mmCIF file of C-alpha atoms in Angstrom:
data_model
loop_
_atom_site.group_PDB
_atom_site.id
_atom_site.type_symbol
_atom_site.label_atom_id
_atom_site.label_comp_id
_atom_site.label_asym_id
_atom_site.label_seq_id
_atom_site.Cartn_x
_atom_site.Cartn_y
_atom_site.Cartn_z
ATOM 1 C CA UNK A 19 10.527 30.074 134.195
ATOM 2 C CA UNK A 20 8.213 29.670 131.471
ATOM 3 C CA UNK A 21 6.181 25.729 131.529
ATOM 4 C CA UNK A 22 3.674 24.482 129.488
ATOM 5 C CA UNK A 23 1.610 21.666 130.869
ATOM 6 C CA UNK A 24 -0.523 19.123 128.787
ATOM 7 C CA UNK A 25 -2.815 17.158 131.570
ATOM 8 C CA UNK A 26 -3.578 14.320 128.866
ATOM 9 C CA UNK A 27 -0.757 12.128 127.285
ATOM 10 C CA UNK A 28 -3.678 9.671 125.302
ATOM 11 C CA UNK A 29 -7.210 10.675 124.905
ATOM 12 C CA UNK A 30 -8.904 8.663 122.250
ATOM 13 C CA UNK A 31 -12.273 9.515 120.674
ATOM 14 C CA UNK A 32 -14.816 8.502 118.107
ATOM 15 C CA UNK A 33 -14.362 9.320 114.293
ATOM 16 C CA UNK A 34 -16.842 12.157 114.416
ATOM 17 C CA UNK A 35 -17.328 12.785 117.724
ATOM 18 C CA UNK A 36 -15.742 16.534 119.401
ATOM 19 C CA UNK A 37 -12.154 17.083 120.225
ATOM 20 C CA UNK A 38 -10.858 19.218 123.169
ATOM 21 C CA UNK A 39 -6.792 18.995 124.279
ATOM 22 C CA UNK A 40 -6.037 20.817 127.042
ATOM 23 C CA UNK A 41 -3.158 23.397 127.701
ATOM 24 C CA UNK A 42 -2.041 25.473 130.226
ATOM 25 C CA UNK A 43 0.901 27.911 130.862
ATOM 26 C CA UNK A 44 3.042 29.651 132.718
ATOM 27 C CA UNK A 45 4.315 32.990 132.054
ATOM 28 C CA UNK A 46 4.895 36.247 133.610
ATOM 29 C CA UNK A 47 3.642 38.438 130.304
ATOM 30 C CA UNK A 48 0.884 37.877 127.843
ATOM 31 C CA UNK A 49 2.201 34.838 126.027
ATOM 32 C CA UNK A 50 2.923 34.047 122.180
ATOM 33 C CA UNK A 51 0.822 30.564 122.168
ATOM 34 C CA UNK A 52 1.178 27.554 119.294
ATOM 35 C CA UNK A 53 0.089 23.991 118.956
ATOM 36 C CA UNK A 54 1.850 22.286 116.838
ATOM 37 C CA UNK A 55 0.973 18.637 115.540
ATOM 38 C CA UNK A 56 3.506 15.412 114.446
ATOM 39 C CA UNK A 57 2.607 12.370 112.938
ATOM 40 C CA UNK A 58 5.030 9.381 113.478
ATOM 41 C CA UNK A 59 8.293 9.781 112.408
ATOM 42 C CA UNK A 60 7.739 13.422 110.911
ATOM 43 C CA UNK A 61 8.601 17.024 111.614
ATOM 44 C CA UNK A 62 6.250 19.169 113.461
ATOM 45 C CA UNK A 63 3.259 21.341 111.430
ATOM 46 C CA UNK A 64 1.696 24.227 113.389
ATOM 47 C CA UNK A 65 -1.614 24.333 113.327
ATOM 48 C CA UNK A 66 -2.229 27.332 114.763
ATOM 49 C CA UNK A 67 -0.937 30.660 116.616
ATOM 50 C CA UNK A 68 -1.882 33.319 119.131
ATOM 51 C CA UNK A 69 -0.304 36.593 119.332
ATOM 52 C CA UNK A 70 -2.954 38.952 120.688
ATOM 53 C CA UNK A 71 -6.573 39.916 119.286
ATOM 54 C CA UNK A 72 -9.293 37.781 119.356
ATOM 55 C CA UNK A 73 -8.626 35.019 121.726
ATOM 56 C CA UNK A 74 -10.375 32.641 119.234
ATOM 57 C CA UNK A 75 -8.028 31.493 116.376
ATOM 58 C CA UNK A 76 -9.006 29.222 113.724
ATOM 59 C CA UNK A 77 -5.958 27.155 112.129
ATOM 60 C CA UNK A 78 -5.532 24.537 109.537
ATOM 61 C CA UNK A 79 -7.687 21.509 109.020
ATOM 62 C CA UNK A 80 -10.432 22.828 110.558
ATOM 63 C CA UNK A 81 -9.048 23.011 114.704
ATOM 64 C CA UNK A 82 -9.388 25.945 116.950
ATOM 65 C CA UNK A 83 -8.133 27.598 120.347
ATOM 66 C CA UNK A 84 -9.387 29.713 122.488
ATOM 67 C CA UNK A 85 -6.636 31.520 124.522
ATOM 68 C CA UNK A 86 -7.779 32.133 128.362
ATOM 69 C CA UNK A 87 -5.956 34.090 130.294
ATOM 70 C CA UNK A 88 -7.937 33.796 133.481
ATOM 71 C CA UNK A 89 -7.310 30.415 133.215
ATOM 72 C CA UNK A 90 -3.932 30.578 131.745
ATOM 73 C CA UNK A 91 -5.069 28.013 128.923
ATOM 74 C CA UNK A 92 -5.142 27.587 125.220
ATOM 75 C CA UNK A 93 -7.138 24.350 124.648
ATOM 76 C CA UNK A 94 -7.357 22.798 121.308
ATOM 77 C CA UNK A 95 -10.872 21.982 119.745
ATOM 78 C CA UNK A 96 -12.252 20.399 117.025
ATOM 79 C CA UNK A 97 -16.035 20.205 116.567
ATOM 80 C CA UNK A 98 -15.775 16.937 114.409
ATOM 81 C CA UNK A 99 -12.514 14.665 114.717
ATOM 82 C CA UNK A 100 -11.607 12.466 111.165
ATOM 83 C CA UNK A 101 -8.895 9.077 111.267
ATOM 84 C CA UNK A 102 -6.356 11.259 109.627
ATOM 85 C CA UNK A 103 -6.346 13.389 112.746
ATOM 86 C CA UNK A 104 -4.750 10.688 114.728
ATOM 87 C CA UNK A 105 -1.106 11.958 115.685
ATOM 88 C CA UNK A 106 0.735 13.649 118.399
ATOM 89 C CA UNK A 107 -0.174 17.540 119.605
ATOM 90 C CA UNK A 108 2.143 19.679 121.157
ATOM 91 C CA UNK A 109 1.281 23.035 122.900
ATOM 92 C CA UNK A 110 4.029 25.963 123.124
ATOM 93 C CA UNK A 111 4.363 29.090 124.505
ATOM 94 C CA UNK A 112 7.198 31.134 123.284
ATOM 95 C CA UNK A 113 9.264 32.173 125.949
ATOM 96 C CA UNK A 114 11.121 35.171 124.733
ATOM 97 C CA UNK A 115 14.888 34.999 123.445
ATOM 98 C CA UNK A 116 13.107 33.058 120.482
ATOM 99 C CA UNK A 117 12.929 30.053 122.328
ATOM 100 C CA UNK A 118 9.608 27.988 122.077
ATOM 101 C CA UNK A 119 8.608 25.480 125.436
ATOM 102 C CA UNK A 120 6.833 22.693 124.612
ATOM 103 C CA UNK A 121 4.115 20.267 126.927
ATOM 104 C CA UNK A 122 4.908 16.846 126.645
ATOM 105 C CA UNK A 123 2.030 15.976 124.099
ATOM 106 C CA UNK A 124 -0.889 14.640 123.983
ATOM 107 C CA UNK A 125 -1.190 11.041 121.411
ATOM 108 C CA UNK A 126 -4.808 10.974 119.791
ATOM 109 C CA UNK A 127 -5.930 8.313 118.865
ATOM 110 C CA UNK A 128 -9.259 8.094 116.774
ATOM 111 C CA UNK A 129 -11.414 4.683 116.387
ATOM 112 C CA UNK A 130 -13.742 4.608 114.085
ATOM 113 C CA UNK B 22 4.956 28.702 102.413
ATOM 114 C CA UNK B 23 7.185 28.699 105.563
ATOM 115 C CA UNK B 24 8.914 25.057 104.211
ATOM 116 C CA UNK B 25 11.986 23.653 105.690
ATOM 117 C CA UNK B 26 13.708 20.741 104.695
ATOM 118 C CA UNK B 27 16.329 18.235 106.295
ATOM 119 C CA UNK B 28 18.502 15.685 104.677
ATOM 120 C CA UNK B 29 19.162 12.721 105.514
ATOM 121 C CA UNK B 30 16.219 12.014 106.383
ATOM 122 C CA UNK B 31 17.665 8.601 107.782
ATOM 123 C CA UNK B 32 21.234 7.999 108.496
ATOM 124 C CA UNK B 33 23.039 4.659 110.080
ATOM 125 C CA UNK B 34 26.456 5.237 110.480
ATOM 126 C CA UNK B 35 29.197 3.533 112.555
ATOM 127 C CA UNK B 36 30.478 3.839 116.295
ATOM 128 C CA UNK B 37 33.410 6.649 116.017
ATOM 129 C CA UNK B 38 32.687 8.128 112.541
ATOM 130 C CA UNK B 39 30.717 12.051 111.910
ATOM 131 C CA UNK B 40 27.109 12.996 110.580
ATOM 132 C CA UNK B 41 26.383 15.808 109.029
ATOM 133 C CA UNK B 42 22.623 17.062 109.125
ATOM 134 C CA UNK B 43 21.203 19.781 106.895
ATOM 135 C CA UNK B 44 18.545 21.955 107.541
ATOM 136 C CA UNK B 45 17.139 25.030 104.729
ATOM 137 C CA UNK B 46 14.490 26.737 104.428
ATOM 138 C CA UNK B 47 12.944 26.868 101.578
ATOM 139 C CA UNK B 48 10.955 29.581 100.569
ATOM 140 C CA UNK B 49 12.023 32.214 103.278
ATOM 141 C CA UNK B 50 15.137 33.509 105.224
ATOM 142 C CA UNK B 51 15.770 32.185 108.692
ATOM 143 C CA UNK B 52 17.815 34.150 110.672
ATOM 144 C CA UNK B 53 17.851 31.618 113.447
ATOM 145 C CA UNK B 54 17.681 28.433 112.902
ATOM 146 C CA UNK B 55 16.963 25.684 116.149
ATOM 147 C CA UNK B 56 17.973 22.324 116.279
ATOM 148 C CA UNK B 57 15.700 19.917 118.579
ATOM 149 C CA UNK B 58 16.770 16.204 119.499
ATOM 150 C CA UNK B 59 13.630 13.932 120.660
ATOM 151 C CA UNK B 60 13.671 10.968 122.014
ATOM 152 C CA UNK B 61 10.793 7.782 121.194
ATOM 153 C CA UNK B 62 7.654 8.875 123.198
ATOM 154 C CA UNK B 63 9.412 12.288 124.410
ATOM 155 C CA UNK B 64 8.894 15.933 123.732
ATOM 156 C CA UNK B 65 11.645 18.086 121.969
ATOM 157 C CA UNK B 66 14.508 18.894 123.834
ATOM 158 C CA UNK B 67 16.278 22.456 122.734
ATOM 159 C CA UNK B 68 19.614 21.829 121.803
ATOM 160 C CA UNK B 69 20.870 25.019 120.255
ATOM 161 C CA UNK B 70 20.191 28.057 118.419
ATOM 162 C CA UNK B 71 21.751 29.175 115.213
ATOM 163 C CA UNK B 72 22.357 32.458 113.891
ATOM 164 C CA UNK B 73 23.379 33.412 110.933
ATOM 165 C CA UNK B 74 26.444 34.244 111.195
ATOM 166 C CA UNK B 75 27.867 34.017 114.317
ATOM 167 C CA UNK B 76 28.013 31.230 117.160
ATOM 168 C CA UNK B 77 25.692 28.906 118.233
ATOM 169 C CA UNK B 78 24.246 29.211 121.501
ATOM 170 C CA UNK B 79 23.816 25.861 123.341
ATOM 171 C CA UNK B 80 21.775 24.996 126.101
ATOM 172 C CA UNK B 81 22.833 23.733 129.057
ATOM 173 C CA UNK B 82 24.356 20.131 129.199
ATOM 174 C CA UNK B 83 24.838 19.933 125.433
ATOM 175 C CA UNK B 84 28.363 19.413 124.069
ATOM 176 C CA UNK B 85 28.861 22.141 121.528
ATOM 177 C CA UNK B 86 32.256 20.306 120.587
ATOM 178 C CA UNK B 87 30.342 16.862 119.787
ATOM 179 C CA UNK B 88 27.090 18.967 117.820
ATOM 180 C CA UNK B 89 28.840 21.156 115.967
ATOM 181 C CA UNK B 90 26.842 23.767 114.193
ATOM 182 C CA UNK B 91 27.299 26.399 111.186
ATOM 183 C CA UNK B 92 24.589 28.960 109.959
ATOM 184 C CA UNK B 93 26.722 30.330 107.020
ATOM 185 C CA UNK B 94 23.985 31.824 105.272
ATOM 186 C CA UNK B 95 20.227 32.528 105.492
ATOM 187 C CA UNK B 96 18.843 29.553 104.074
ATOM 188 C CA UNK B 97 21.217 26.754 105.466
ATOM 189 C CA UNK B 98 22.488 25.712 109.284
ATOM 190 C CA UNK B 99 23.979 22.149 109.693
ATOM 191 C CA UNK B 100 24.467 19.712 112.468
ATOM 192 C CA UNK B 101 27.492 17.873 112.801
ATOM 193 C CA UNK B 102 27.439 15.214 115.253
ATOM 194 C CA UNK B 103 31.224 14.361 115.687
ATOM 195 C CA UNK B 104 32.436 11.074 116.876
ATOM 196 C CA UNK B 105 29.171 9.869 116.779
ATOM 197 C CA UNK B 106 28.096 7.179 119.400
ATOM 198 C CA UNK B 107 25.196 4.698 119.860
ATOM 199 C CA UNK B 108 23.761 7.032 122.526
ATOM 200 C CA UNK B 109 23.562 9.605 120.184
ATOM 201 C CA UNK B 110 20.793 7.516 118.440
ATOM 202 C CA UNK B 111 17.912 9.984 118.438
ATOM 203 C CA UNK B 112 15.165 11.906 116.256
ATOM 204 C CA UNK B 113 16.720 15.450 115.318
ATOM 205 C CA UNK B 114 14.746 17.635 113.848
ATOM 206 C CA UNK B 115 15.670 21.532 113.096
ATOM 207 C CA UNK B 116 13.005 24.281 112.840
ATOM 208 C CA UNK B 117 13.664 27.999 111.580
ATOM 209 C CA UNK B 118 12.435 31.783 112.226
ATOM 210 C CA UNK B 119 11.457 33.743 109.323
ATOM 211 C CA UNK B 120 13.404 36.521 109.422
ATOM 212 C CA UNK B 121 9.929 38.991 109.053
ATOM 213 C CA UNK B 122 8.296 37.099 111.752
ATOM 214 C CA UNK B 123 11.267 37.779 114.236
ATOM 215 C CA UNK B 124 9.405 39.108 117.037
ATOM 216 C CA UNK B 125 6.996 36.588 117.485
ATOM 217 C CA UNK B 126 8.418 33.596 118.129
ATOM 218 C CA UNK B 127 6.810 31.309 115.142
ATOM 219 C CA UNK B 128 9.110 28.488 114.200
ATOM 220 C CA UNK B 129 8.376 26.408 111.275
ATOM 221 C CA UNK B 130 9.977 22.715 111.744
ATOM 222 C CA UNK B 131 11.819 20.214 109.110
ATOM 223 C CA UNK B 132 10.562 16.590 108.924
ATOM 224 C CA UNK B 133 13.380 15.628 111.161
ATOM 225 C CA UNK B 134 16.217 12.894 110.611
ATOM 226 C CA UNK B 135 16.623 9.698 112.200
ATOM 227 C CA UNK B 136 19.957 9.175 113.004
ATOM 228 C CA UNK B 137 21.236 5.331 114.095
ATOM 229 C CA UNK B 138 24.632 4.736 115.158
ATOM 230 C CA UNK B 139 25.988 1.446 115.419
#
């Protein structure tokens, strides 16, 4: 069965400083990959997809992934991390049968 | 693009009595539609998946009689949550599939509704 595992449930870093949030997978074909981002008591926004291509995909408000499937991961970067940024990230793989997985999520929290 | 909308977005309601949760999308057609429950400081849990048209199809250990769920058209599925009892306190949110987008998975989520029973 399809899993997605996020190793981090808090990380907190500097206004400024680089973001990385880890993600790794499970599945049997090459995967349909999202992260997905939710602020307190709101919906989900995705930030970003991979499909195939280019294993680096640039998303909205300036994050990125790189898809690795040697390492069956699709971290989450961001060279320069601002306040608003603090929130809750979830990683998902889609699973077939339209059904998205999630990880658990990872809460970032920024100081300044 | 790719908006979907829920309403309520809050709801307190008594021990016993129904909810009924909207979810539309906006600006495309969703020809499924998923409805999510989460609890505080929790991932989403599937609870079903709507098509338009036909039945929902519910994943294991939810009570499709208790969450009742209607995807009439291609813009509009809605939760009912009959009978509704304090342990059905939770965050529900719904996402939905544009139609063009089918084989790939992408859902695009609604800002969720808190739902309080008392």
């Amino acid at each position: 069965a399809q899993s997605v595992t996020q190793p981090d449930i808090h990380i907190t870093v500097s206004e400024g400083a680089s973001l990385e949030l880890r993600c790794n997978y499970s599945y049997g074909a090459t995967p349909y990959l999202f992260w997905y981002v939710q602020s307190p008591g709101q919906g989900l926004q995705l930030l970003l997809k991979y499909f195939s291509g280019d294993t680096l995909v640039q998303g909205i408000k300036g994050f990125e992934a790189e898809f690795k499937r040697s390492q069956s991961s699709f971290n989450l970067r961001k060279p320069s991390v601002h306040w608003s940024d603090a929130a809750e990230y979830f990683c998902a793989v889609g699973a077939g049968g339209n059904k998205l997985v999630f990880g658990a999520g990872t809460i970032l929290r920024v100081k300044s | 693009g790719a908006v979907v909308s829920q309403h309520p977005s809050w709801v307190i309601c008594k021990s016993g009595t129904s909810v009924k949760i909207e979810c539309r999308s906006l600006d495309f057609q969703a020809t499924t539609m998923f409805w999510y429950r989460q609890f505080p400081k929790q991932s989403l849990m599937l609870m079903a998946t709507s098509n338009e048209g036909s039945k929902a199809t519910y994943e294991q250990g939810v009570e499709k009689d208790k969450f009742l769920i209607n995807h009439a058209s291609l813009t509009l599925s809605t939760l009912t949550v009959t009978s509704a009892h304090p342990e059905d306190s939770s965050f529900y949110i719904c996402s939905a599939r544009d139609r063009w987008l089918a084989g790939t998975d992408t859902q695009y989520f609604g800002p969720g509704t808190r739902l309080t029973v008392l």
